[in-house]
Amino acid sequence: MSDTFNPYSPPRSAIEETLGHDNDVVWRQGKVVILRQREHLPHRCIKCNADAPLGAKPVRLYWHAPGWYVLLLINVLIYLVAAMLVRKRASVHIALCERHLKRRFVGRLIGWGGSLSMLLGMVLGISEDVPSAIVVCAIGFFASLVAGVTLARTVYPVRINDLYVKVKGCGSAFVASLPAFPDA
């Protein structure tokens, strides 16, 4: 970028001046990865920083301020409606290596397959009037959901605003490879 004055160039904001050149779109701040809206993470596995030969996949993220959870004390339906109205959205392209893609697939398989099979077991337990099967399948249902979410989750939003998307869930090697966020 040249230092000559161009009267026809569009104005630049103060925040844009502090962020540096256009190649700086992804940073770290502790364990949090910060990227500009509508930008992509580097094409490396977000868990182990290895090569990701299969390409990046878009992941939709939704976030709302934590204060909205107070509505759960009033009514779940009111909370759901309010959360749908006030949530912020972002699409982040993430890349995973083969090992972490398999882990995510296994997590989805456990989550969906386990919960559906346990749900079927509960229905059969109810129809055959076997209370112990109902209890075991109910516990298995929730356990498979928790295990599936834990294994399949890649990144999750910490904050989304008009300029940035802040996410957690990336591996320490990936986070360490990013430049520090410039404090303005």
PDB file of C-alpha atoms in Angstrom:
ATOM      1  CA  MET A   1       0.000   0.000   0.000  1.00  0.00           C
ATOM      2  CA  SER A   2       1.461   3.345  -0.948  1.00  0.00           C
ATOM      3  CA  ASP A   3       1.515   6.330   1.358  1.00  0.00           C
ATOM      4  CA  THR A   4       0.322   8.759  -1.302  1.00  0.00           C
ATOM      5  CA  PHE A   5      -2.988  10.479  -0.758  1.00  0.00           C
ATOM      6  CA  ASN A   6      -5.786   9.464  -3.119  1.00  0.00           C
ATOM      7  CA  PRO A   7      -8.795  11.788  -2.887  1.00  0.00           C
ATOM      8  CA  TYR A   8     -10.991   9.253  -4.710  1.00  0.00           C
ATOM      9  CA  SER A   9     -10.387   6.317  -2.384  1.00  0.00           C
ATOM     10  CA  PRO A  10     -13.163   5.352   0.037  1.00  0.00           C
ATOM     11  CA  PRO A  11     -12.728   6.403   3.663  1.00  0.00           C
ATOM     12  CA  ARG A  12     -11.131   3.920   6.091  1.00  0.00           C
ATOM     13  CA  SER A  13     -12.285   3.364   9.636  1.00  0.00           C
ATOM     14  CA  ALA A  14     -10.014   3.645  12.672  1.00  0.00           C
ATOM     15  CA  ILE A  15     -10.419  -0.079  13.450  1.00  0.00           C
ATOM     16  CA  GLU A  16      -9.295  -0.961   9.929  1.00  0.00           C
ATOM     17  CA  GLU A  17      -6.089   1.042  10.416  1.00  0.00           C
ATOM     18  CA  THR A  18      -5.168  -0.871  13.593  1.00  0.00           C
ATOM     19  CA  LEU A  19      -5.746  -4.308  12.095  1.00  0.00           C
ATOM     20  CA  GLY A  20      -2.969  -4.153   9.528  1.00  0.00           C
ATOM     21  CA  HIS A  21      -3.026  -5.359   5.948  1.00  0.00           C
ATOM     22  CA  ASP A  22      -5.798  -7.403   4.349  1.00  0.00           C
ATOM     23  CA  ASN A  23      -4.056 -10.765   4.824  1.00  0.00           C
ATOM     24  CA  ASP A  24      -4.619 -10.606   8.580  1.00  0.00           C
ATOM     25  CA  VAL A  25      -8.023 -12.190   8.967  1.00  0.00           C
ATOM     26  CA  VAL A  26      -7.464 -14.868  11.647  1.00  0.00           C
ATOM     27  CA  TRP A  27      -5.901 -14.362  15.076  1.00  0.00           C
ATOM     28  CA  ARG A  28      -5.689 -15.925  18.512  1.00  0.00           C
ATOM     29  CA  GLN A  29      -6.458 -14.460  21.903  1.00  0.00           C
ATOM     30  CA  GLY A  30      -5.657 -17.064  24.523  1.00  0.00           C
ATOM     31  CA  LYS A  31      -7.572 -20.205  23.490  1.00  0.00           C
ATOM     32  CA  VAL A  32     -10.051 -18.192  21.406  1.00  0.00           C
ATOM     33  CA  VAL A  33      -9.673 -17.974  17.616  1.00  0.00           C
ATOM     34  CA  ILE A  34     -10.881 -14.684  16.145  1.00  0.00           C
ATOM     35  CA  LEU A  35     -11.674 -14.220  12.484  1.00  0.00           C
ATOM     36  CA  ARG A  36     -13.363 -11.534  10.481  1.00  0.00           C
ATOM     37  CA  GLN A  37     -16.914 -12.110   9.323  1.00  0.00           C
ATOM     38  CA  ARG A  38     -17.155 -13.957   5.990  1.00  0.00           C
ATOM     39  CA  GLU A  39     -13.519 -15.102   6.162  1.00  0.00           C
ATOM     40  CA  HIS A  40     -12.151 -18.636   6.369  1.00  0.00           C
ATOM     41  CA  LEU A  41      -9.834 -20.380   8.784  1.00  0.00           C
ATOM     42  CA  PRO A  42      -6.459 -21.532   7.402  1.00  0.00           C
ATOM     43  CA  HIS A  43      -6.598 -24.750   5.400  1.00  0.00           C
ATOM     44  CA  ARG A  44      -5.175 -26.952   8.171  1.00  0.00           C
ATOM     45  CA  CYS A  45      -6.802 -29.305  10.651  1.00  0.00           C
ATOM     46  CA  ILE A  46      -8.287 -27.159  13.405  1.00  0.00           C
ATOM     47  CA  LYS A  47      -7.633 -29.878  15.988  1.00  0.00           C
ATOM     48  CA  CYS A  48      -3.999 -30.915  15.359  1.00  0.00           C
ATOM     49  CA  ASN A  49      -2.724 -28.399  12.740  1.00  0.00           C
ATOM     50  CA  ALA A  50      -1.906 -31.226  10.267  1.00  0.00           C
ATOM     51  CA  ASP A  51      -2.605 -31.078   6.544  1.00  0.00           C
ATOM     52  CA  ALA A  52      -6.278 -31.324   5.663  1.00  0.00           C
ATOM     53  CA  PRO A  53      -6.361 -32.943   2.219  1.00  0.00           C
ATOM     54  CA  LEU A  54     -10.145 -33.199   1.898  1.00  0.00           C
ATOM     55  CA  GLY A  55     -10.889 -29.478   1.935  1.00  0.00           C
ATOM     56  CA  ALA A  56     -12.771 -27.166   4.219  1.00  0.00           C
ATOM     57  CA  LYS A  57     -16.454 -27.583   5.023  1.00  0.00           C
ATOM     58  CA  PRO A  58     -18.785 -24.758   6.033  1.00  0.00           C
ATOM     59  CA  VAL A  59     -20.164 -24.890   9.566  1.00  0.00           C
ATOM     60  CA  ARG A  60     -23.042 -22.652  10.610  1.00  0.00           C
ATOM     61  CA  LEU A  61     -22.675 -21.059  14.011  1.00  0.00           C
ATOM     62  CA  TYR A  62     -25.336 -19.308  16.065  1.00  0.00           C
ATOM     63  CA  TRP A  63     -24.795 -17.181  19.154  1.00  0.00           C
ATOM     64  CA  HIS A  64     -26.791 -14.921  21.437  1.00  0.00           C
ATOM     65  CA  ALA A  65     -25.889 -13.016  24.571  1.00  0.00           C
ATOM     66  CA  PRO A  66     -25.908 -15.250  27.676  1.00  0.00           C
ATOM     67  CA  GLY A  67     -28.434 -13.003  29.427  1.00  0.00           C
ATOM     68  CA  TRP A  68     -31.213 -14.451  27.261  1.00  0.00           C
ATOM     69  CA  TYR A  69     -30.943 -17.742  29.183  1.00  0.00           C
ATOM     70  CA  VAL A  70     -32.872 -16.055  32.016  1.00  0.00           C
ATOM     71  CA  LEU A  71     -35.992 -16.567  29.903  1.00  0.00           C
ATOM     72  CA  LEU A  72     -35.644 -20.325  30.508  1.00  0.00           C
ATOM     73  CA  LEU A  73     -36.794 -19.654  34.074  1.00  0.00           C
ATOM     74  CA  ILE A  74     -40.016 -18.160  32.727  1.00  0.00           C
ATOM     75  CA  ASN A  75     -40.851 -20.498  29.859  1.00  0.00           C
ATOM     76  CA  VAL A  76     -38.873 -22.659  27.431  1.00  0.00           C
ATOM     77  CA  LEU A  77     -41.060 -21.651  24.481  1.00  0.00           C
ATOM     78  CA  ILE A  78     -40.557 -17.935  25.174  1.00  0.00           C
ATOM     79  CA  TYR A  79     -36.805 -18.500  25.363  1.00  0.00           C
ATOM     80  CA  LEU A  80     -36.782 -20.403  22.047  1.00  0.00           C
ATOM     81  CA  VAL A  81     -38.687 -17.657  20.252  1.00  0.00           C
ATOM     82  CA  ALA A  82     -36.491 -14.907  21.715  1.00  0.00           C
ATOM     83  CA  ALA A  83     -33.282 -16.823  20.951  1.00  0.00           C
ATOM     84  CA  MET A  84     -34.353 -17.328  17.338  1.00  0.00           C
ATOM     85  CA  LEU A  85     -35.025 -13.600  16.986  1.00  0.00           C
ATOM     86  CA  VAL A  86     -31.868 -12.216  18.610  1.00  0.00           C
ATOM     87  CA  ARG A  87     -29.247 -14.767  17.581  1.00  0.00           C
ATOM     88  CA  LYS A  88     -26.283 -13.807  15.446  1.00  0.00           C
ATOM     89  CA  ARG A  89     -25.222 -16.083  12.593  1.00  0.00           C
ATOM     90  CA  ALA A  90     -21.883 -16.876  11.001  1.00  0.00           C
ATOM     91  CA  SER A  91     -20.597 -19.450   8.566  1.00  0.00           C
ATOM     92  CA  VAL A  92     -17.053 -20.674   9.209  1.00  0.00           C
ATOM     93  CA  HIS A  93     -15.176 -22.990   6.858  1.00  0.00           C
ATOM     94  CA  ILE A  94     -13.233 -25.543   8.885  1.00  0.00           C
ATOM     95  CA  ALA A  95     -10.799 -28.189   7.752  1.00  0.00           C
ATOM     96  CA  LEU A  96     -10.090 -31.506   9.483  1.00  0.00           C
ATOM     97  CA  CYS A  97      -7.444 -34.145   8.893  1.00  0.00           C
ATOM     98  CA  GLU A  98      -8.503 -37.728   8.176  1.00  0.00           C
ATOM     99  CA  ARG A  99      -8.105 -38.788  11.814  1.00  0.00           C
ATOM    100  CA  HIS A 100     -10.367 -36.047  13.134  1.00  0.00           C
ATOM    101  CA  LEU A 101     -12.871 -36.554  10.299  1.00  0.00           C
ATOM    102  CA  LYS A 102     -13.186 -40.184  11.415  1.00  0.00           C
ATOM    103  CA  ARG A 103     -13.637 -39.076  15.020  1.00  0.00           C
ATOM    104  CA  ARG A 104     -16.401 -36.683  13.956  1.00  0.00           C
ATOM    105  CA  PHE A 105     -18.076 -39.428  11.900  1.00  0.00           C
ATOM    106  CA  VAL A 106     -17.931 -41.843  14.860  1.00  0.00           C
ATOM    107  CA  GLY A 107     -19.388 -39.136  17.089  1.00  0.00           C
ATOM    108  CA  ARG A 108     -22.293 -38.585  14.725  1.00  0.00           C
ATOM    109  CA  LEU A 109     -22.813 -42.323  14.423  1.00  0.00           C
ATOM    110  CA  ILE A 110     -22.896 -42.727  18.206  1.00  0.00           C
ATOM    111  CA  GLY A 111     -25.139 -39.698  18.624  1.00  0.00           C
ATOM    112  CA  TRP A 112     -27.696 -40.535  15.953  1.00  0.00           C
ATOM    113  CA  GLY A 113     -27.462 -44.321  15.923  1.00  0.00           C
ATOM    114  CA  GLY A 114     -27.250 -44.721  19.682  1.00  0.00           C
ATOM    115  CA  SER A 115     -30.064 -42.318  20.466  1.00  0.00           C
ATOM    116  CA  LEU A 116     -32.387 -43.794  17.830  1.00  0.00           C
ATOM    117  CA  SER A 117     -31.694 -47.368  18.939  1.00  0.00           C
ATOM    118  CA  MET A 118     -32.237 -46.417  22.584  1.00  0.00           C
ATOM    119  CA  LEU A 119     -35.465 -44.653  21.641  1.00  0.00           C
ATOM    120  CA  LEU A 120     -36.602 -47.824  19.884  1.00  0.00           C
ATOM    121  CA  GLY A 121     -35.620 -49.806  22.996  1.00  0.00           C
ATOM    122  CA  MET A 122     -37.740 -47.503  25.164  1.00  0.00           C
ATOM    123  CA  VAL A 123     -40.743 -47.973  22.865  1.00  0.00           C
ATOM    124  CA  LEU A 124     -40.298 -51.747  22.983  1.00  0.00           C
ATOM    125  CA  GLY A 125     -39.864 -51.607  26.768  1.00  0.00           C
ATOM    126  CA  ILE A 126     -43.109 -49.668  27.078  1.00  0.00           C
ATOM    127  CA  SER A 127     -45.008 -52.000  24.749  1.00  0.00           C
ATOM    128  CA  GLU A 128     -43.726 -55.117  26.553  1.00  0.00           C
ATOM    129  CA  ASP A 129     -44.126 -53.490  29.993  1.00  0.00           C
ATOM    130  CA  VAL A 130     -40.474 -53.952  31.071  1.00  0.00           C
ATOM    131  CA  PRO A 131     -39.638 -51.008  33.388  1.00  0.00           C
ATOM    132  CA  SER A 132     -35.948 -51.907  33.716  1.00  0.00           C
ATOM    133  CA  ALA A 133     -35.506 -51.796  29.920  1.00  0.00           C
ATOM    134  CA  ILE A 134     -37.185 -48.389  29.816  1.00  0.00           C
ATOM    135  CA  VAL A 135     -34.818 -46.994  32.469  1.00  0.00           C
ATOM    136  CA  VAL A 136     -31.694 -48.500  30.881  1.00  0.00           C
ATOM    137  CA  CYS A 137     -32.674 -47.258  27.425  1.00  0.00           C
ATOM    138  CA  ALA A 138     -33.504 -43.771  28.758  1.00  0.00           C
ATOM    139  CA  ILE A 139     -30.052 -43.541  30.366  1.00  0.00           C
ATOM    140  CA  GLY A 140     -28.468 -44.901  27.174  1.00  0.00           C
ATOM    141  CA  PHE A 141     -30.392 -42.351  25.105  1.00  0.00           C
ATOM    142  CA  PHE A 142     -28.975 -39.395  27.023  1.00  0.00           C
ATOM    143  CA  ALA A 143     -25.504 -40.972  27.230  1.00  0.00           C
ATOM    144  CA  SER A 144     -25.376 -41.456  23.452  1.00  0.00           C
ATOM    145  CA  LEU A 145     -26.493 -37.869  22.882  1.00  0.00           C
ATOM    146  CA  VAL A 146     -23.784 -36.521  25.196  1.00  0.00           C
ATOM    147  CA  ALA A 147     -21.108 -38.793  23.693  1.00  0.00           C
ATOM    148  CA  GLY A 148     -22.166 -37.891  20.158  1.00  0.00           C
ATOM    149  CA  VAL A 149     -22.091 -34.159  20.792  1.00  0.00           C
ATOM    150  CA  THR A 150     -18.748 -34.413  22.578  1.00  0.00           C
ATOM    151  CA  LEU A 151     -17.065 -36.424  19.832  1.00  0.00           C
ATOM    152  CA  ALA A 152     -18.647 -34.692  16.830  1.00  0.00           C
ATOM    153  CA  ARG A 153     -18.313 -31.063  17.916  1.00  0.00           C
ATOM    154  CA  THR A 154     -15.657 -29.094  16.071  1.00  0.00           C
ATOM    155  CA  VAL A 155     -15.845 -25.418  17.015  1.00  0.00           C
ATOM    156  CA  TYR A 156     -18.379 -23.460  19.004  1.00  0.00           C
ATOM    157  CA  PRO A 157     -18.994 -19.711  19.104  1.00  0.00           C
ATOM    158  CA  VAL A 158     -17.920 -17.556  22.015  1.00  0.00           C
ATOM    159  CA  ARG A 159     -19.187 -14.329  20.446  1.00  0.00           C
ATOM    160  CA  ILE A 160     -20.440 -13.206  17.054  1.00  0.00           C
ATOM    161  CA  ASN A 161     -20.808  -9.554  16.090  1.00  0.00           C
ATOM    162  CA  ASP A 162     -20.793  -7.526  12.875  1.00  0.00           C
ATOM    163  CA  LEU A 163     -16.979  -7.547  12.557  1.00  0.00           C
ATOM    164  CA  TYR A 164     -15.727 -10.755  14.149  1.00  0.00           C
ATOM    165  CA  VAL A 165     -16.495 -14.367  14.910  1.00  0.00           C
ATOM    166  CA  LYS A 166     -14.843 -15.717  18.055  1.00  0.00           C
ATOM    167  CA  VAL A 167     -14.706 -19.498  18.405  1.00  0.00           C
ATOM    168  CA  LYS A 168     -13.302 -22.090  20.775  1.00  0.00           C
ATOM    169  CA  GLY A 169     -12.658 -25.770  20.268  1.00  0.00           C
ATOM    170  CA  CYS A 170      -9.534 -25.548  18.123  1.00  0.00           C
ATOM    171  CA  GLY A 171      -6.481 -27.558  19.138  1.00  0.00           C
ATOM    172  CA  SER A 172      -3.557 -25.895  20.908  1.00  0.00           C
ATOM    173  CA  ALA A 173      -1.157 -26.513  17.970  1.00  0.00           C
ATOM    174  CA  PHE A 174      -3.559 -24.783  15.562  1.00  0.00           C
ATOM    175  CA  VAL A 175      -4.135 -21.864  17.931  1.00  0.00           C
ATOM    176  CA  ALA A 176      -0.388 -21.436  18.537  1.00  0.00           C
ATOM    177  CA  SER A 177       0.223 -21.163  14.776  1.00  0.00           C
ATOM    178  CA  LEU A 178      -1.939 -18.036  14.525  1.00  0.00           C
ATOM    179  CA  PRO A 179      -0.735 -14.491  15.166  1.00  0.00           C
ATOM    180  CA  ALA A 180      -1.850 -12.720  18.325  1.00  0.00           C
ATOM    181  CA  PHE A 181      -4.864 -10.436  18.065  1.00  0.00           C
ATOM    182  CA  PRO A 182      -3.782  -6.788  17.832  1.00  0.00           C
ATOM    183  CA  ASP A 183      -5.143  -4.953  20.862  1.00  0.00           C
ATOM    184  CA  ALA A 184      -6.362  -1.550  19.792  1.00  0.00           C
TER     185      ALA A 184
END
